[in-house]
Tab-separated table of C-alpha atoms in Angstrom:
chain	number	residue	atom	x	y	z
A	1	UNK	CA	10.010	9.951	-5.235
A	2	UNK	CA	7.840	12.675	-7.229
A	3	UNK	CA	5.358	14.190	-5.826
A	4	UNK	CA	1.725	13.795	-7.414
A	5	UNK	CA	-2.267	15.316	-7.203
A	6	UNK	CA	-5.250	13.553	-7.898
A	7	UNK	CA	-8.673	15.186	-7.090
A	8	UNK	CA	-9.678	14.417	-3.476
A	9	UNK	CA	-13.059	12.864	-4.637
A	10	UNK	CA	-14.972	11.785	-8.149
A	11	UNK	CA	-18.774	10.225	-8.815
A	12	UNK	CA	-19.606	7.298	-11.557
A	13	UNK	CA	-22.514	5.828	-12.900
A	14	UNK	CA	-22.446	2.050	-12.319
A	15	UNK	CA	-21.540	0.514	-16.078
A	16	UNK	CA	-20.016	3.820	-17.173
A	17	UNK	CA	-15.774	4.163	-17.301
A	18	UNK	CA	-14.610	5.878	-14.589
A	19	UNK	CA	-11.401	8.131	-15.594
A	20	UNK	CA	-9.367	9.104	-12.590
A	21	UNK	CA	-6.478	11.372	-13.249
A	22	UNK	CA	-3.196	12.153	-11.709
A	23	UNK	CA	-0.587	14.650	-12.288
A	24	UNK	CA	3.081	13.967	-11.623
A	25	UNK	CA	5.095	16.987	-13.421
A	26	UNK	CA	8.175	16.321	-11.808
A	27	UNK	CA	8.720	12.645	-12.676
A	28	UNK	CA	11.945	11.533	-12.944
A	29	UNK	CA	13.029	8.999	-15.750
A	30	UNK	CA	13.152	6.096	-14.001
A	31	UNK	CA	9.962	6.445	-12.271
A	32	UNK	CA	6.917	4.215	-12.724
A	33	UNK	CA	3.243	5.260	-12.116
A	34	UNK	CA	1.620	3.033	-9.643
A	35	UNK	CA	-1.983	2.718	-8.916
A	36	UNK	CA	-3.525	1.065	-5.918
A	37	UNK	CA	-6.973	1.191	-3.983
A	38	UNK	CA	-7.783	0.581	-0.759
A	39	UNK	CA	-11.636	-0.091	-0.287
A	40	UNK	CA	-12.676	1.034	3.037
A	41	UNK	CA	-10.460	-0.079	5.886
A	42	UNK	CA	-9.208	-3.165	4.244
A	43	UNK	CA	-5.345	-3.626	2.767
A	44	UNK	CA	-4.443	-1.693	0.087
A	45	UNK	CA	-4.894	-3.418	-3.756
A	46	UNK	CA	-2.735	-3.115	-6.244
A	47	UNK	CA	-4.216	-2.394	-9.996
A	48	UNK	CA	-1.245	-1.258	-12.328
A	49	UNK	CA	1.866	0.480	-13.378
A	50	UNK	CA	3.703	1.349	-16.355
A	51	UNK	CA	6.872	3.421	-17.301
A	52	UNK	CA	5.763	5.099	-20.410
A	53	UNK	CA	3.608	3.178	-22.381
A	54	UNK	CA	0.112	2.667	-21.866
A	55	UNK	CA	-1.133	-0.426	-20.112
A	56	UNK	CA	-3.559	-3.031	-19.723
A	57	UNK	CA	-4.965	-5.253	-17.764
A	58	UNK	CA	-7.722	-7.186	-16.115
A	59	UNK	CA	-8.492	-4.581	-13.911
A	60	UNK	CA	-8.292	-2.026	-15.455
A	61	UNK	CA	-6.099	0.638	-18.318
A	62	UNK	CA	-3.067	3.234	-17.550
A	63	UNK	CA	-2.620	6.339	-20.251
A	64	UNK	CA	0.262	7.998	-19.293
A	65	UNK	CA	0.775	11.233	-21.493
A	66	UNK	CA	3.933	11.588	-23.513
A	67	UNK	CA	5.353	13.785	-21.498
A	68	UNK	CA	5.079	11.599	-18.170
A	69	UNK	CA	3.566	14.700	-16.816
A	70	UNK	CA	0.104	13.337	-15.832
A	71	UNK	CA	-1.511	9.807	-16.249
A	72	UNK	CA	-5.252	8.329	-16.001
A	73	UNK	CA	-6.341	5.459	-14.842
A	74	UNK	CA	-9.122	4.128	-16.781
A	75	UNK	CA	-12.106	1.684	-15.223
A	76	UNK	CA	-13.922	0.276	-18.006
A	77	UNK	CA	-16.787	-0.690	-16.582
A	78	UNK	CA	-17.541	0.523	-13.171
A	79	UNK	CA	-18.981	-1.502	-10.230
A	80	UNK	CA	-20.556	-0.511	-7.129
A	81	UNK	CA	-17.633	-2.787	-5.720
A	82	UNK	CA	-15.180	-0.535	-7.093
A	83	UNK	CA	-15.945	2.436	-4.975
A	84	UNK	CA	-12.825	3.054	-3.026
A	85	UNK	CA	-9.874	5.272	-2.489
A	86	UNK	CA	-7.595	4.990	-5.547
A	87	UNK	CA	-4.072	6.379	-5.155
A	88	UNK	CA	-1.650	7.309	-7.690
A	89	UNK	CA	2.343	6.785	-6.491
A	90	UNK	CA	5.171	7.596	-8.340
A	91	UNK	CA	8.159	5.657	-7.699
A	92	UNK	CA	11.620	3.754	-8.744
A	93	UNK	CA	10.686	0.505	-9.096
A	94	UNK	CA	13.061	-1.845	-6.542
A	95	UNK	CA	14.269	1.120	-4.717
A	96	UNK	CA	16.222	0.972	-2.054
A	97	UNK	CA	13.611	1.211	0.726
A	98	UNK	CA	10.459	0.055	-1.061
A	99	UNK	CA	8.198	2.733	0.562
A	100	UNK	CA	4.764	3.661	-1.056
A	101	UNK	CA	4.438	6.963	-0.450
A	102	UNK	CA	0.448	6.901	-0.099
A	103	UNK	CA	-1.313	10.909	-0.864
A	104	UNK	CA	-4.653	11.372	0.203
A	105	UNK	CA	-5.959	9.857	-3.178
A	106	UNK	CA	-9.151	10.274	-4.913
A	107	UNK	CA	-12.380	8.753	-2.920
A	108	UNK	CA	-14.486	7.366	-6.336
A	109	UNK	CA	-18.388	6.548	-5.531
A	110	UNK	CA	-19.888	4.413	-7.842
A	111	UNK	CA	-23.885	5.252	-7.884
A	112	UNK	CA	-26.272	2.986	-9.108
B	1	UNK	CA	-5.065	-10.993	-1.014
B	2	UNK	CA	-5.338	-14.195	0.803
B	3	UNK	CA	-1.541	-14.936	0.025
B	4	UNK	CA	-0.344	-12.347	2.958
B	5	UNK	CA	-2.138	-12.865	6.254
B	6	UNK	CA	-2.459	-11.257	9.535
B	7	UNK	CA	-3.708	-12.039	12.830
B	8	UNK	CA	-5.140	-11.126	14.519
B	9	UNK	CA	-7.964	-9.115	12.952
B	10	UNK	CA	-8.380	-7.199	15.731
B	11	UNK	CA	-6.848	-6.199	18.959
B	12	UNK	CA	-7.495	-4.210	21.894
B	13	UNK	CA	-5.013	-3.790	24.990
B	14	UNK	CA	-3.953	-1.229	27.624
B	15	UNK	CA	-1.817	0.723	27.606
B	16	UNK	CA	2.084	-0.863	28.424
B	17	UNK	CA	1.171	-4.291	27.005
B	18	UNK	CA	3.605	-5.867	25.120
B	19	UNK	CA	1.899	-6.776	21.795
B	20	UNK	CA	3.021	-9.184	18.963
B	21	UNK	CA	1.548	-8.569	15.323
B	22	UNK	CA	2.065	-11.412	12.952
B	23	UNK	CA	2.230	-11.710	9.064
B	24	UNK	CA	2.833	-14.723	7.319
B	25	UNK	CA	3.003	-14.818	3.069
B	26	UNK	CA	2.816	-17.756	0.756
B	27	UNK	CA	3.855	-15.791	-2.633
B	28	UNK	CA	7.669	-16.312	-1.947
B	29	UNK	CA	8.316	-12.947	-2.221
B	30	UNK	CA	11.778	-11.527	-0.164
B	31	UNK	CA	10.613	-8.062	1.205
B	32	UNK	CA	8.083	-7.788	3.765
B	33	UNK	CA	7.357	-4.499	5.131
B	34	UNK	CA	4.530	-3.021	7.542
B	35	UNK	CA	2.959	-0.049	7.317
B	36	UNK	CA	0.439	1.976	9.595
B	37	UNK	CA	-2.644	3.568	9.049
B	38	UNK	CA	-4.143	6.615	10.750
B	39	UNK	CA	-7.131	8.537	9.438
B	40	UNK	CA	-6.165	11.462	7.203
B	41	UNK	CA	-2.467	10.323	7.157
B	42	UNK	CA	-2.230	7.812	4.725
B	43	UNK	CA	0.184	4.607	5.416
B	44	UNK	CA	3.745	5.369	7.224
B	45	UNK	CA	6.112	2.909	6.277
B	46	UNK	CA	7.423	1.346	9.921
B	47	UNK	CA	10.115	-1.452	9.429
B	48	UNK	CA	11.388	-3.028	6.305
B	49	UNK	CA	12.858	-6.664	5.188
B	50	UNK	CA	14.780	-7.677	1.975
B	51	UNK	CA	15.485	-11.176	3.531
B	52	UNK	CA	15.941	-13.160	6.499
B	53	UNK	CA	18.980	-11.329	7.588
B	54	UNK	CA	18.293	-7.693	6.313
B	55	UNK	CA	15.974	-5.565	8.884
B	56	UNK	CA	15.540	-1.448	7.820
B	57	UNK	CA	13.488	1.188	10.023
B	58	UNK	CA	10.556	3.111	8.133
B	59	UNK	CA	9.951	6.532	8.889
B	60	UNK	CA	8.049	6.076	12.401
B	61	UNK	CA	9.870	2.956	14.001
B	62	UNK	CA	10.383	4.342	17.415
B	63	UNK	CA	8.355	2.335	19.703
B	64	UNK	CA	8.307	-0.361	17.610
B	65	UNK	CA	10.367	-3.915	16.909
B	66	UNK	CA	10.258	-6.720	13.957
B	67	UNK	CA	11.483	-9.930	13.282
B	68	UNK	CA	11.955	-11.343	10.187
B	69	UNK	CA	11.783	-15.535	11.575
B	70	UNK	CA	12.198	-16.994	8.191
B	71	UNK	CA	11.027	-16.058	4.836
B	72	UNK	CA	7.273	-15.914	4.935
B	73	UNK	CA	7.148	-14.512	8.028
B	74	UNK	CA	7.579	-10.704	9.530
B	75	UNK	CA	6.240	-9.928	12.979
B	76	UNK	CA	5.650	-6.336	14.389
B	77	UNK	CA	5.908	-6.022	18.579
B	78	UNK	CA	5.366	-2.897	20.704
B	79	UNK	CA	7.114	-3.488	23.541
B	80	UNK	CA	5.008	-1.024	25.726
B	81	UNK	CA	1.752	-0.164	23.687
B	82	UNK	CA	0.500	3.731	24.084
B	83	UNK	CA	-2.299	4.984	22.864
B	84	UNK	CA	-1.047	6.956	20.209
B	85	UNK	CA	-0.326	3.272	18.501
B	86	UNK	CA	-3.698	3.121	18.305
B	87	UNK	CA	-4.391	2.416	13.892
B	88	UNK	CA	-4.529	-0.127	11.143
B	89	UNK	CA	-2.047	-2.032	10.932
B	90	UNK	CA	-0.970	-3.549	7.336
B	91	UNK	CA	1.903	-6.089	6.285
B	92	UNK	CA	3.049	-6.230	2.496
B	93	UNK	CA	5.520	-8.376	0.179
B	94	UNK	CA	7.125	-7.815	-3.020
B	95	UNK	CA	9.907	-9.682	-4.918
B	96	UNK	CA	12.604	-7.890	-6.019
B	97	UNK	CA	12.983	-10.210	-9.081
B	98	UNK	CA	9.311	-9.236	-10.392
B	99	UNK	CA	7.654	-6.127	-10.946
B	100	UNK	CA	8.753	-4.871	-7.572
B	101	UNK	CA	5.027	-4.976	-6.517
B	102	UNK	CA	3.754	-4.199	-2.939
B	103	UNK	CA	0.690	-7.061	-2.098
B	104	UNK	CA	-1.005	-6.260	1.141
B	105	UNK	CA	-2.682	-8.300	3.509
B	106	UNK	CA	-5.888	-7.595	5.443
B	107	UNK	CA	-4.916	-5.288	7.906
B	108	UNK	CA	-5.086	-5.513	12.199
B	109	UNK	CA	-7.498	-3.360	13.717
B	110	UNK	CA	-5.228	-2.142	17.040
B	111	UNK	CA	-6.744	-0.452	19.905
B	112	UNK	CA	-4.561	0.584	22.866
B	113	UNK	CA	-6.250	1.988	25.745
């Protein structure tokens, strides 16, 4: 599974979009972008993925540049409830093991 | 996610217990997997399950047994607890036929003394 960075830590004004990014240059392609968050201590949450093409959901929106290179993951509308740790994994989808490789993630406060 | 539980919550024990962690799911999903947490480390992948029959070691299994009882179900055991098992403990489920998606439950709180 690639390898990717995210900054270890970001701040966001409640109500503003937060806009965490994560690079992933050596992507392979069948590898999707994954993005999770675990707010403190409890189970990790799932949020998103896509291949290539940018997504959408309730939650929240995944750019991923042409390239594959690097993705964001876009919050809309922030919440204090949505400070957490937000990882992005890159991985086959239905591989043979079905490990998450978890980084260290970026740590997003939300301030008031 | 309410649809993957775990009990208990939280556990403490000395150290060459025999401990039994239990996750149950209600999503019908075939893979069940658990994971550990230590601070600064991330989550380790321990044992994996693609069914009832299939059972895979993670990366850290040693010291460490599952059981897959039936479909919604995937227990951890330490046979002899140390206190370098001390962690979070989490269970997960995806289906193969979906997305592939990894749903966590809440997590067991483990303390071995």
């Amino acid at each position: 599974d690639a390898k990717t960075t995210q900054p270890p830590s970001m701040d966001c004004a409640e109500g503003r979009a937060a806009n965490l990014p994560c690079n992933h240059s050596t992507i392979s392609g069948n590898e999707y972008v994954y993005w999770y968050r675990q707010i403190h201590s409890q189970g990790p949450q799932y949020i998103i993925h896509g291949l290539k093409n940018n997504e959408t959901n309730e939650m929240a929106s995944l750019i991923i540049t042409e390239d594959r290179k690097s993705s964001t993951l876009i919050l809309p509308h922030a919440t204090l409830r949505d400070t957490a740790v937000y990882y992005c994994i890159v991985r086959v989808r239905s591989s043979n093991t079905g490990k998450l490789i978890f980084g260290q993630g970026t740590t997003l406060q939300v301030k008031p | 996610d309410a649809d993957v539980t775990q009990t208990p919550r939280n556990r403490i024990t000395k150290t060459g217990k025999r401990i039994m962690l239990e996750c149950s799911q209600t999503k019908g999903h075939d893979r069940m997997y658990w994971y550990r947490q230590d601070p600064g480390l991330g989550l380790r992948l321990i044992y994996y399950s693609f069914d009832v029959k299939d059972i895979n070691k993670g990366e850290i299994s040693d010291g460490y047994s599952v059981s897959r009882q039936a479909q919604a179900k995937f227990s951890l055991s330490l046979e002899s607890a140390i206190p370098n098992q001390t962690a979070l403990y989490f269970c997960a489920t995806s289906d193969l036929g979906g997305q592939d998606t990894q749903y966590f439950g809440p997590g067991t709180r483990l303390t071995v003394l």
